[in-house]
Coordinates of C-alpha atoms in Angstrom, one line a residue:
Chain A
M1 CA 10.0 25.6 -15.9
S2 CA 11.6 28.0 -13.7
Q3 CA 13.1 26.9 -10.5
L4 CA 11.6 27.7 -7.1
T5 CA 13.4 30.1 -4.6
L6 CA 13.7 29.9 -0.9
E7 CA 10.9 32.5 -0.7
N8 CA 8.7 30.1 -2.6
I9 CA 9.5 27.3 -0.3
A10 CA 8.7 29.6 2.6
A11 CA 5.4 30.4 1.1
L12 CA 4.7 26.6 0.4
A13 CA 5.4 25.8 4.1
E14 CA 2.9 28.6 5.0
L15 CA 0.3 27.2 2.7
A16 CA 0.9 23.6 4.1
K17 CA 0.9 24.9 7.6
I18 CA 4.2 23.4 8.5
E19 CA 6.9 25.1 10.5
I20 CA 10.3 24.4 9.0
T21 CA 13.8 25.6 9.9
E22 CA 16.2 27.6 7.7
T23 CA 18.2 24.5 7.1
E24 CA 15.1 22.5 6.3
K25 CA 14.1 25.2 3.8
E26 CA 17.5 24.7 1.8
G27 CA 17.0 21.0 1.7
F28 CA 13.4 21.1 0.6
L29 CA 14.4 23.7 -2.1
K30 CA 16.8 21.3 -3.7
D31 CA 14.6 18.3 -3.3
I32 CA 11.5 20.2 -4.7
N33 CA 13.2 21.6 -7.5
G34 CA 14.6 18.3 -8.6
I35 CA 11.2 16.7 -8.5
L36 CA 9.4 19.6 -10.1
G37 CA 12.1 19.6 -12.9
H38 CA 11.0 16.0 -13.8
V39 CA 7.1 16.1 -13.2
S40 CA 6.8 19.5 -15.1
M41 CA 7.1 17.2 -18.2
I42 CA 3.3 16.7 -17.8
Q43 CA 2.9 20.1 -19.4
N44 CA 4.1 18.7 -22.7
F45 CA 1.2 16.2 -22.6
S46 CA -1.8 16.9 -24.7
T47 CA -4.7 14.9 -25.9
K48 CA -8.0 15.2 -27.8
D49 CA -9.3 12.1 -25.8
D50 CA -12.0 13.3 -23.4
T51 CA -13.1 9.8 -22.2
P52 CA -14.4 10.2 -18.7
L53 CA -12.1 8.6 -16.1
Y54 CA -14.8 7.2 -13.9
H55 CA -18.0 5.3 -14.3
F56 CA -20.2 7.2 -12.0
H57 CA -23.0 5.7 -10.0
S58 CA -24.8 7.2 -7.1
V59 CA -23.8 5.9 -3.5
A60 CA -26.2 8.3 -1.8
R61 CA -28.1 6.6 1.0
S62 CA -31.3 7.5 2.8
D63 CA -31.2 10.1 5.4
K64 CA -31.6 7.5 8.3
S65 CA -29.5 6.9 11.3
Q66 CA -26.6 4.4 10.5
E67 CA -26.4 1.1 12.4
R68 CA -23.0 1.7 13.6
N69 CA -22.9 3.0 17.2
F70 CA -19.8 3.7 19.5
D71 CA -20.0 3.8 23.1
H72 CA -18.9 7.1 24.8
S73 CA -16.1 5.1 26.4
V74 CA -14.9 3.6 23.1
I75 CA -14.7 7.1 21.6
M76 CA -12.9 8.6 24.6
D77 CA -10.3 5.9 24.4
N78 CA -8.8 7.9 21.6
V79 CA -8.7 11.2 23.5
R80 CA -5.6 12.5 24.9
D81 CA -7.0 14.8 27.5
K82 CA -10.4 14.3 29.1
S83 CA -12.2 16.3 31.6
A84 CA -13.4 14.6 34.8
D85 CA -17.0 14.8 33.5
G86 CA -16.3 13.0 30.2
Y87 CA -15.6 15.9 27.9
V88 CA -12.8 16.1 25.4
E89 CA -10.2 18.7 26.4
V90 CA -8.1 20.6 23.7
H91 CA -5.8 23.4 23.6
K92 CA -7.3 26.8 24.2
V93 CA -7.1 28.5 20.7
I94 CA -10.0 30.7 20.6
K95 CA -9.4 34.4 21.7
K96 CA -12.0 36.1 23.9
Chain B
M1 CA -3.5 -32.6 -1.5
T2 CA -0.6 -34.9 -1.3
K3 CA 2.1 -32.9 0.4
T4 CA 3.7 -34.5 3.4
F5 CA 4.7 -32.2 6.2
T6 CA 7.7 -33.2 8.6
D7 CA 8.6 -29.7 9.9
I8 CA 6.2 -26.8 10.7
S9 CA 8.3 -24.4 8.6
E10 CA 6.9 -26.3 5.6
I11 CA 3.6 -24.7 6.1
R12 CA 3.7 -21.9 3.5
S13 CA 0.1 -21.4 2.4
V14 CA -3.4 -21.2 3.7
E15 CA -4.0 -24.6 2.2
D16 CA -1.0 -26.3 3.9
A17 CA -2.1 -24.8 7.3
V18 CA -5.8 -25.9 7.0
F19 CA -4.6 -29.3 5.8
C20 CA -2.3 -29.7 8.7
F21 CA -4.9 -28.6 11.2
T22 CA -7.6 -30.7 9.7
H23 CA -5.5 -33.9 9.8
N24 CA -3.9 -33.2 13.1
I25 CA -0.4 -33.0 11.7
F26 CA 0.1 -29.6 13.5
T27 CA -2.1 -27.5 15.6
P28 CA -3.0 -23.8 15.5
V29 CA -1.2 -23.4 18.9
Q30 CA 1.9 -24.9 17.3
L31 CA 1.9 -22.6 14.4
V32 CA 1.3 -19.5 16.4
E33 CA 4.2 -20.6 18.8
F34 CA 6.4 -21.2 15.7
Y35 CA 5.8 -17.6 14.4
L36 CA 6.0 -16.0 17.8
K37 CA 9.4 -17.8 18.3
N38 CA 10.7 -16.3 15.0
I39 CA 9.4 -12.9 16.0
T40 CA 11.4 -13.1 19.3
E41 CA 14.4 -14.2 17.6
K42 CA 14.4 -11.8 14.6
N43 CA 12.2 -8.7 15.4
Q44 CA 14.9 -6.9 17.3
E45 CA 17.1 -6.9 14.3
L46 CA 14.6 -6.5 11.4
N47 CA 12.2 -4.2 13.1
V48 CA 9.1 -5.8 11.2
Y49 CA 6.5 -5.7 14.0
L50 CA 5.7 -2.6 15.9
E51 CA 3.6 -4.5 18.3
V52 CA 3.0 -8.1 18.8
F53 CA -0.4 -9.3 20.3
A54 CA 1.1 -12.6 21.7
D55 CA -1.4 -13.2 24.5
E56 CA -4.5 -12.7 22.2
A57 CA -3.0 -14.7 19.4
R58 CA -2.2 -17.7 21.8
A59 CA -5.9 -17.5 23.2
A60 CA -7.2 -17.4 19.6
A61 CA -5.2 -20.4 18.8
V62 CA -6.6 -22.4 21.4
E63 CA -10.2 -21.4 20.3
A64 CA -9.2 -22.3 16.8
A65 CA -8.0 -25.8 17.9
E66 CA -11.5 -26.3 19.5
R67 CA -13.3 -25.4 16.2
Y68 CA -11.4 -28.0 14.3
K69 CA -12.3 -30.4 16.9
N70 CA -16.0 -29.8 16.8
G71 CA -16.3 -29.1 13.1
T72 CA -17.0 -25.4 13.1
A73 CA -13.7 -24.3 11.7
R74 CA -14.0 -21.3 9.3
R75 CA -12.2 -20.7 6.0
L76 CA -9.0 -19.1 7.7
E77 CA -9.3 -20.7 11.0
G78 CA -6.1 -20.6 13.0
V79 CA -4.1 -18.9 10.3
P80 CA -1.6 -16.4 11.9
I81 CA -1.4 -13.1 9.9
A82 CA 0.2 -9.5 10.2
I83 CA -1.5 -6.2 9.6
K84 CA 0.1 -3.1 8.2
D85 CA -0.1 -0.4 10.9
C86 CA -2.4 1.9 8.7
L87 CA -5.4 -0.5 9.0
L88 CA -7.4 -0.2 12.1
V89 CA -7.6 -3.2 14.5
Q90 CA -10.2 -2.4 17.1
G91 CA -8.7 -1.5 20.6
K92 CA -5.2 -1.4 19.2
T93 CA -2.8 1.3 18.4
A94 CA -2.5 2.4 14.8
T95 CA 0.4 5.0 14.1
A96 CA 0.6 4.6 10.3
G97 CA 4.5 4.7 10.9
S98 CA 4.2 8.3 12.2
K99 CA 4.8 10.0 15.5
M100 CA 1.8 12.3 14.7
I101 CA -0.6 9.6 15.9
E102 CA 1.7 7.6 18.2
N103 CA -1.1 6.9 20.7
F104 CA -4.0 6.5 18.4
T105 CA -6.3 3.8 19.5
A106 CA -8.6 2.3 16.8
A107 CA -12.3 2.5 17.7
Y108 CA -13.3 -0.2 15.3
D109 CA -11.9 -2.8 12.8
A110 CA -11.2 -1.9 9.3
T111 CA -13.6 -3.9 7.0
A112 CA -10.7 -6.0 5.7
V113 CA -9.6 -6.7 9.3
R114 CA -13.2 -7.6 10.5
L115 CA -13.6 -9.9 7.5
L116 CA -10.4 -11.8 8.2
K117 CA -11.3 -12.1 11.9
E118 CA -14.8 -13.4 10.9
F119 CA -13.2 -16.2 8.9
G120 CA -10.9 -17.2 11.8
A121 CA -7.5 -15.5 11.0
I122 CA -5.4 -14.8 14.0
I123 CA -3.7 -11.4 14.1
L124 CA -0.1 -11.7 15.4
G125 CA 0.5 -8.0 15.3
R126 CA 0.8 -4.7 13.5
T127 CA 3.8 -4.2 11.1
N128 CA 6.1 -1.3 10.3
M129 CA 5.7 1.0 7.3
D130 CA 6.9 4.0 5.7
E131 CA 5.2 7.0 7.4
F132 CA 1.7 7.6 6.2
A133 CA 2.3 5.3 3.2
L134 CA 4.8 7.6 1.7
G135 CA 8.0 6.2 0.6
G136 CA 9.5 3.2 -1.3
S137 CA 12.0 1.5 0.8
G138 CA 10.9 1.1 4.4
E139 CA 13.4 3.8 5.4
N140 CA 10.7 6.5 6.1
S141 CA 9.1 5.1 9.3
A142 CA 9.3 7.2 12.4
Y143 CA 9.9 3.9 14.2
G144 CA 13.2 3.0 12.5
P145 CA 13.6 1.2 9.2
T146 CA 12.8 -2.5 8.6
K147 CA 15.4 -4.7 7.2
N148 CA 15.2 -7.0 4.3
P149 CA 15.3 -10.5 5.7
I150 CA 17.0 -11.8 2.5
S151 CA 19.9 -9.4 3.1
T152 CA 19.9 -7.3 6.2
D153 CA 22.0 -4.5 4.6
R154 CA 19.3 -4.0 2.1
V155 CA 16.0 -2.4 2.2
P156 CA 12.8 -4.5 2.1
G157 CA 11.0 -2.1 0.0
G158 CA 8.0 0.0 0.9
T159 CA 5.5 1.2 2.1
S160 CA 4.3 -2.2 3.2
S161 CA 7.8 -3.0 4.5
G162 CA 7.0 -4.9 7.7
S163 CA 4.3 -6.8 5.9
A164 CA 6.5 -8.0 3.1
A165 CA 9.4 -8.8 5.4
A166 CA 7.1 -10.6 7.9
V167 CA 6.0 -13.2 5.3
A168 CA 9.5 -13.5 3.9
A169 CA 11.0 -14.0 7.4
E170 CA 8.4 -16.5 8.3
M171 CA 6.8 -14.3 11.0
C172 CA 3.4 -14.8 9.7
L173 CA 1.7 -16.9 7.0
F174 CA 0.2 -13.9 5.1
A175 CA -0.1 -10.2 5.7
L176 CA -2.2 -7.2 4.7
G177 CA -0.5 -4.2 3.1
T178 CA -1.6 -1.2 1.2
D179 CA -0.7 -0.3 -2.3
T180 CA -1.0 3.3 -3.4
G181 CA 1.8 3.5 -6.1
G182 CA 3.4 0.0 -5.8
S183 CA 3.6 -0.4 -2.0
V184 CA 2.6 -4.1 -1.8
R185 CA 4.0 -5.2 -5.3
Q186 CA 7.4 -3.6 -4.8
P187 CA 8.3 -4.9 -1.3
G188 CA 6.9 -8.2 -2.4
S189 CA 9.5 -8.2 -5.2
F190 CA 12.4 -7.0 -3.1
C191 CA 11.6 -9.7 -0.4
G192 CA 10.9 -12.6 -2.8
V193 CA 7.1 -13.1 -2.1
C194 CA 3.9 -12.6 -3.9
G195 CA 2.4 -9.1 -3.6
F196 CA -1.1 -8.4 -4.8
K197 CA -2.8 -5.1 -5.5
P198 CA -6.6 -5.6 -6.2
S199 CA -8.7 -3.4 -8.6
Y200 CA -9.6 0.0 -7.1
G201 CA -12.7 -0.4 -5.0
G202 CA -12.0 -4.2 -4.9
V203 CA -11.3 -4.3 -1.2
S204 CA -12.9 -1.8 1.1
R205 CA -11.0 1.2 2.3
N206 CA -13.1 1.6 5.5
G207 CA -10.7 1.7 8.4
L208 CA -7.7 2.5 6.3
I209 CA -5.8 5.6 7.2
A210 CA -5.8 7.4 4.0
A211 CA -2.9 8.5 2.0
A212 CA -4.1 9.2 -1.4
S213 CA -7.8 8.4 -1.7
S214 CA -8.1 7.7 -5.5
L215 CA -4.9 5.6 -5.5
D216 CA -5.0 3.7 -2.3
T217 CA -5.8 -0.1 -2.2
V218 CA -5.6 -2.8 0.4
G219 CA -3.3 -5.6 -0.7
V220 CA -2.1 -9.0 0.3
L221 CA 1.4 -10.5 0.7
A222 CA 2.0 -14.2 0.8
H223 CA 4.3 -16.9 -0.4
D224 CA 1.9 -18.2 -3.0
V225 CA -0.8 -17.1 -5.3
D226 CA -3.5 -19.5 -4.0
T227 CA -3.2 -17.9 -0.6
V228 CA -3.6 -14.5 -2.1
K229 CA -6.6 -15.8 -4.1
T230 CA -8.4 -17.3 -1.0
V231 CA -7.8 -14.1 0.8
Y232 CA -9.2 -12.1 -2.0
E233 CA -12.4 -14.3 -2.1
I234 CA -12.9 -13.1 1.5
L235 CA -12.0 -9.5 1.2
G236 CA -13.3 -8.8 -2.3
K237 CA -16.8 -7.6 -1.4
E238 CA -18.9 -4.7 -1.8
D239 CA -18.9 -2.5 1.4
V240 CA -21.5 0.2 2.0
L241 CA -19.0 1.8 4.2
D242 CA -16.7 2.6 1.2
G243 CA -18.3 4.8 -1.4
T244 CA -15.8 3.7 -4.0
S245 CA -16.4 0.0 -3.4
I246 CA -17.1 -1.9 -6.7
P247 CA -20.7 -3.0 -6.8
L248 CA -21.6 -6.6 -6.7
S249 CA -23.2 -6.3 -10.2
V250 CA -20.0 -4.9 -11.8
R251 CA -17.7 -7.6 -10.0
E252 CA -20.1 -10.3 -11.5
E253 CA -20.1 -8.8 -14.9
K254 CA -16.4 -8.4 -15.0
S255 CA -15.7 -11.9 -13.7
K256 CA -17.3 -13.3 -17.0
T257 CA -14.4 -11.9 -18.9
P258 CA -12.5 -14.9 -20.5
F259 CA -8.9 -15.4 -19.9
K260 CA -6.7 -15.4 -23.0
K261 CA -3.1 -16.7 -22.8
K262 CA -1.8 -13.5 -24.4
I263 CA 0.7 -11.3 -22.8
A264 CA 1.6 -7.7 -24.0
Y265 CA 4.7 -6.0 -22.7
P266 CA 5.6 -2.3 -23.3
K267 CA 9.0 -2.9 -24.6
A268 CA 10.3 0.7 -24.9
Y269 CA 9.3 1.5 -21.3
I270 CA 11.0 -1.7 -20.1
E271 CA 14.2 -0.6 -22.0
S272 CA 14.2 2.9 -20.0
E273 CA 17.4 4.1 -18.8
G274 CA 17.6 3.0 -15.2
V275 CA 16.2 -0.4 -15.5
N276 CA 18.9 -2.8 -14.1
K277 CA 20.5 -5.1 -16.8
E278 CA 19.9 -8.3 -14.7
V279 CA 16.2 -7.3 -14.0
K280 CA 15.9 -7.0 -17.7
E281 CA 17.4 -10.3 -18.5
N282 CA 15.3 -12.1 -15.9
F283 CA 12.2 -10.4 -17.4
Y284 CA 13.0 -11.6 -20.8
A285 CA 13.7 -15.1 -19.5
T286 CA 10.2 -15.1 -18.0
L287 CA 8.7 -14.0 -21.2
E288 CA 10.4 -17.0 -22.8
K289 CA 9.1 -19.3 -20.1
M290 CA 5.5 -18.1 -20.8
S291 CA 6.1 -18.7 -24.5
S292 CA 7.1 -22.3 -23.8
L293 CA 4.0 -22.6 -21.6
G294 CA 1.8 -21.7 -24.5
Y295 CA 1.3 -18.1 -24.1
E296 CA 1.4 -15.7 -27.0
V297 CA 3.8 -12.6 -26.1
V298 CA 3.7 -9.5 -27.9
P299 CA 5.7 -6.2 -27.6
V300 CA 3.4 -3.2 -27.5
E301 CA 3.7 0.7 -27.4
I302 CA 2.0 2.7 -24.8
P303 CA 3.3 6.2 -25.4
T304 CA 1.4 7.9 -22.5
L305 CA 3.4 5.7 -20.0
D306 CA 6.1 8.1 -20.3
Y307 CA 4.0 10.7 -18.4
A308 CA 2.7 8.2 -15.8
L309 CA 5.3 8.8 -13.1
S310 CA 4.9 12.6 -13.3
A311 CA 1.1 12.3 -13.2
Y312 CA 1.3 10.0 -10.3
Y313 CA 3.6 12.2 -8.0
I314 CA 1.4 15.2 -8.9
I315 CA -1.8 13.4 -8.0
N316 CA -0.4 11.6 -5.0
T317 CA 1.2 14.6 -3.4
A318 CA -2.1 16.7 -4.1
E319 CA -4.2 14.2 -2.4
V320 CA -1.9 13.5 0.4
S321 CA -1.7 17.3 1.1
T322 CA -5.4 17.3 1.5
N323 CA -5.8 14.1 3.6
L324 CA -3.0 15.1 5.9
S325 CA -4.3 18.5 6.4
R326 CA -6.6 17.2 9.2
F327 CA -3.5 16.7 11.5
D328 CA -3.5 19.9 13.5
G329 CA -2.7 18.8 17.0
L330 CA -6.3 20.0 18.0
R331 CA -8.7 17.6 16.4
F332 CA -6.4 15.0 15.3
G333 CA -2.8 14.1 16.2
G334 CA 0.0 15.9 17.9
G335 CA 1.5 16.0 21.3
D336 CA 3.6 18.3 23.4
I337 CA 4.9 21.2 21.4
G338 CA 5.7 23.5 24.3
E339 CA 4.4 27.2 24.2
F340 CA 2.3 28.5 21.3
K341 CA 0.0 31.3 20.6
G342 CA -3.3 30.6 18.7
Y343 CA -4.6 28.0 16.2
E344 CA -2.1 28.8 13.4
E345 CA 0.9 28.3 15.6
L346 CA -0.4 25.1 17.1
Y347 CA -1.2 23.8 13.7
K348 CA 2.2 24.7 12.2
K349 CA 4.3 23.6 15.2
T350 CA 2.5 20.3 15.6
R351 CA 3.2 19.4 11.8
G352 CA 6.7 20.7 12.1
K353 CA 7.5 18.5 15.0
F354 CA 5.5 15.3 14.4
F355 CA 5.7 14.9 10.5
G356 CA 8.9 13.2 9.1
K357 CA 10.7 14.8 6.1
E358 CA 9.2 12.8 3.3
V359 CA 5.6 13.6 4.6
K360 CA 6.4 17.4 4.7
R361 CA 8.0 17.3 1.2
R362 CA 5.0 15.6 -0.3
I363 CA 2.4 18.0 1.6
M364 CA 4.5 20.9 0.2
L365 CA 4.6 19.6 -3.3
G366 CA 1.0 18.8 -3.2
S367 CA 0.2 22.3 -2.0
Y368 CA 2.2 23.7 -5.0
V369 CA 0.5 21.7 -7.7
L370 CA -2.9 22.5 -6.3
S371 CA -2.2 26.2 -5.9
H372 CA -3.6 29.2 -8.0
G373 CA -1.8 29.5 -11.0
Y374 CA -0.3 25.9 -11.2
Y375 CA -3.5 23.9 -10.8
D376 CA -4.1 23.5 -14.5
A377 CA -0.5 23.0 -15.6
Y378 CA 0.0 20.3 -13.0
Y379 CA -3.0 18.7 -11.4
G380 CA -5.4 19.4 -14.4
K381 CA -2.9 17.9 -16.9
A382 CA -2.2 14.9 -14.6
T383 CA -6.0 14.1 -14.6
L384 CA -6.1 14.3 -18.4
L385 CA -3.2 11.9 -18.5
R386 CA -5.0 9.6 -16.3
S387 CA -7.9 9.3 -18.6
A388 CA -5.7 8.9 -21.7
L389 CA -3.6 6.3 -19.9
R390 CA -6.8 4.3 -19.0
S391 CA -7.9 4.4 -22.7
G392 CA -4.4 3.2 -23.8
F393 CA -4.5 0.2 -21.5
E394 CA -8.1 -0.5 -22.3
K395 CA -7.4 -0.9 -25.9
I396 CA -4.6 -3.4 -25.1
F397 CA -6.8 -5.4 -22.8
K398 CA -9.2 -5.9 -25.7
E399 CA -6.8 -8.3 -27.3
F400 CA -4.6 -9.3 -24.2
S401 CA -5.3 -10.5 -20.9
I402 CA -2.1 -9.7 -19.2
I403 CA 0.3 -6.7 -19.5
L404 CA 3.7 -7.8 -18.0
T405 CA 6.6 -5.7 -16.8
P406 CA 9.3 -6.1 -14.2
T407 CA 7.9 -5.1 -10.7
A408 CA 10.8 -2.6 -10.1
P409 CA 13.8 -1.4 -12.2
T410 CA 16.0 -2.7 -9.5
T411 CA 16.3 -5.4 -7.0
A412 CA 16.6 -4.5 -3.2
F413 CA 19.0 -1.6 -2.9
E414 CA 21.3 -0.8 0.0
F415 CA 20.4 1.3 2.9
N416 CA 21.6 4.9 2.8
A417 CA 22.1 4.5 -1.1
Q418 CA 22.1 8.3 -1.2
K419 CA 19.2 8.4 -3.5
T420 CA 17.8 11.9 -4.1
P421 CA 13.9 12.1 -3.8
L422 CA 13.5 11.9 -7.4
E423 CA 15.7 8.8 -7.8
M424 CA 13.6 7.2 -5.2
Y425 CA 10.3 8.1 -7.2
L426 CA 11.8 6.8 -10.4
E427 CA 11.9 3.3 -8.7
D428 CA 8.0 3.2 -9.0
I429 CA 7.9 3.5 -12.8
F430 CA 6.3 0.2 -13.4
T431 CA 4.0 0.1 -10.5
V432 CA 2.2 3.6 -10.6
P433 CA 0.1 3.1 -13.7
A434 CA -2.0 0.3 -12.1
N435 CA -2.8 3.0 -9.3
L436 CA -3.5 5.7 -11.8
I437 CA -6.0 3.7 -13.6
G438 CA -7.5 1.3 -10.9
I439 CA -6.4 -2.1 -12.4
P440 CA -5.3 -5.1 -10.5
G441 CA -1.6 -6.3 -10.4
I442 CA 0.5 -9.0 -8.8
S443 CA 4.1 -9.3 -8.3
V444 CA 5.5 -12.7 -8.6
P445 CA 8.9 -13.9 -7.5
T446 CA 11.0 -15.1 -10.4
G447 CA 14.4 -16.0 -9.1
F448 CA 17.6 -14.3 -7.7
D449 CA 20.2 -12.1 -9.0
S450 CA 23.9 -12.5 -8.9
L451 CA 23.9 -11.2 -5.2
G452 CA 21.0 -13.5 -4.1
L453 CA 18.4 -10.7 -4.2
P454 CA 15.1 -11.7 -5.4
F455 CA 13.5 -10.6 -8.7
G456 CA 9.8 -10.0 -9.3
V457 CA 7.7 -9.6 -12.4
Q458 CA 4.4 -7.8 -12.4
A459 CA 1.3 -9.0 -14.1
L460 CA -1.6 -6.4 -14.7
A461 CA -5.0 -7.2 -15.8
D462 CA -8.1 -5.2 -16.9
F463 CA -10.2 -3.6 -14.1
G464 CA -12.3 -6.0 -12.3
C465 CA -10.3 -9.0 -13.7
D466 CA -8.4 -9.8 -10.8
E467 CA -8.9 -13.5 -11.3
H468 CA -6.7 -13.1 -14.5
V469 CA -3.6 -12.2 -12.6
F470 CA -4.2 -15.2 -10.2
L471 CA -4.4 -17.6 -13.2
F472 CA -1.3 -15.9 -14.9
A473 CA 0.7 -16.1 -11.5
R474 CA 0.0 -19.6 -10.9
D475 CA 1.5 -20.4 -14.5
V476 CA 4.5 -18.3 -13.9
A477 CA 5.1 -20.1 -10.4
Q478 CA 5.3 -23.4 -12.4
K479 CA 8.7 -25.1 -12.3

């Protein structure tokens, strides 16, 4: 298994949507290469066993309103920024 | 019961507490005050509780005392407990040990929490944990590490670090934790208490902040197995709010499986490099003890075990990367990140600032093993291994009721032991198989090493046969 490079780590951080510093990049490179060095042994595993892992049963329910209800005030307890008229306020991220 | 109680600290089980309350030996108020006193004295140093609900606990204790007076006491009436900070308690903060959701207020009780409340348990507070249940030592909390009460220069284990330490330090009677790869069993072992992981789907995950959804379970930490069993009787119920909850019919069917006094142990795996010499000696001594108690003890081979740790860290990181993708600073989590331009930057800066190192590492690893070109080689293979591992264990459970291993390859290690992430992951070799295949397991304390640190052995049973690990654990605990 070939080792990752700093570029690969940058690409992973991009995929994971995490902003990391150059120093962090070096650290993660070392860590992740160490871990991948071990877990890549899974590629040597092969089996003819195709037993399904799970016993499936349907948990689909009827399309009716659930019993659980939450008061507006209870939901809003969780909200960092609220408008005066009871709306959730979030950062503006949509461009005009 | 014929136990006598002269000091309140002798209350070590639910049975003890209920007996004392029923016979007016001690009151619920006294027991709550006993734990609150211990918390006041020890929490600053040990960092077990992130928040203590002292006023509510005291009020609940008064109500509990009333119920014993008028004969309406419920099964866990007046029993003071602790809840790991990733299980929602209505109206209370839940941080999952992270700064990402530092001020999150739970709008509802997790099913497990609701059930404990319904049976009269008193919640003393929320306990510290490794961030988003990722780690294995108690060193990865954004709110500082928890210390092992047995030896404060040592880790308590993780990720249910606070819950295990709370029981060990007499800061509650029992605690809820969560076990995704050993996070109840291993801290149980390191802190010298019982740590139980139920069958996957045994306890509802409704209201549990998810780490890895196919691996997560809600578990119990206590001094004794009878307390664990009593709690599981209450929690182990089908829940419509959890689609993976084991149906009642399956529970009933599986409970008919007879218990055989036959133990299998994967000898070659236990002889792995990295398993501490004293841990091995203690394990073999336990096997001898079980023999003398009439158990048949047989070494077995489970070749697929060699791949279990790799499969685990592939599946865990993959599922974690997905579950944690929701934290974007807009819909979930975050805080002040200063200036930013657009959603992408908000997303990346939020996660860069508010996630800890281990969390970032796992998300990136998970992204890698799920990415185009690598998915089959890593995630695909890991899933195949899961099925094969399950088949291998099922074959053994046809003949044996218990598979036994040490809980961890070492006893509690020192803080800042300079372990690489890989070395940390290798501590999980004995616990991850149970999560991969959904079987129940319990860690039982089996003595102390030459430094006075606790040993633990782990008993595993077939899916749905949680009762078997309780039966076994009771026998192990015999003097």
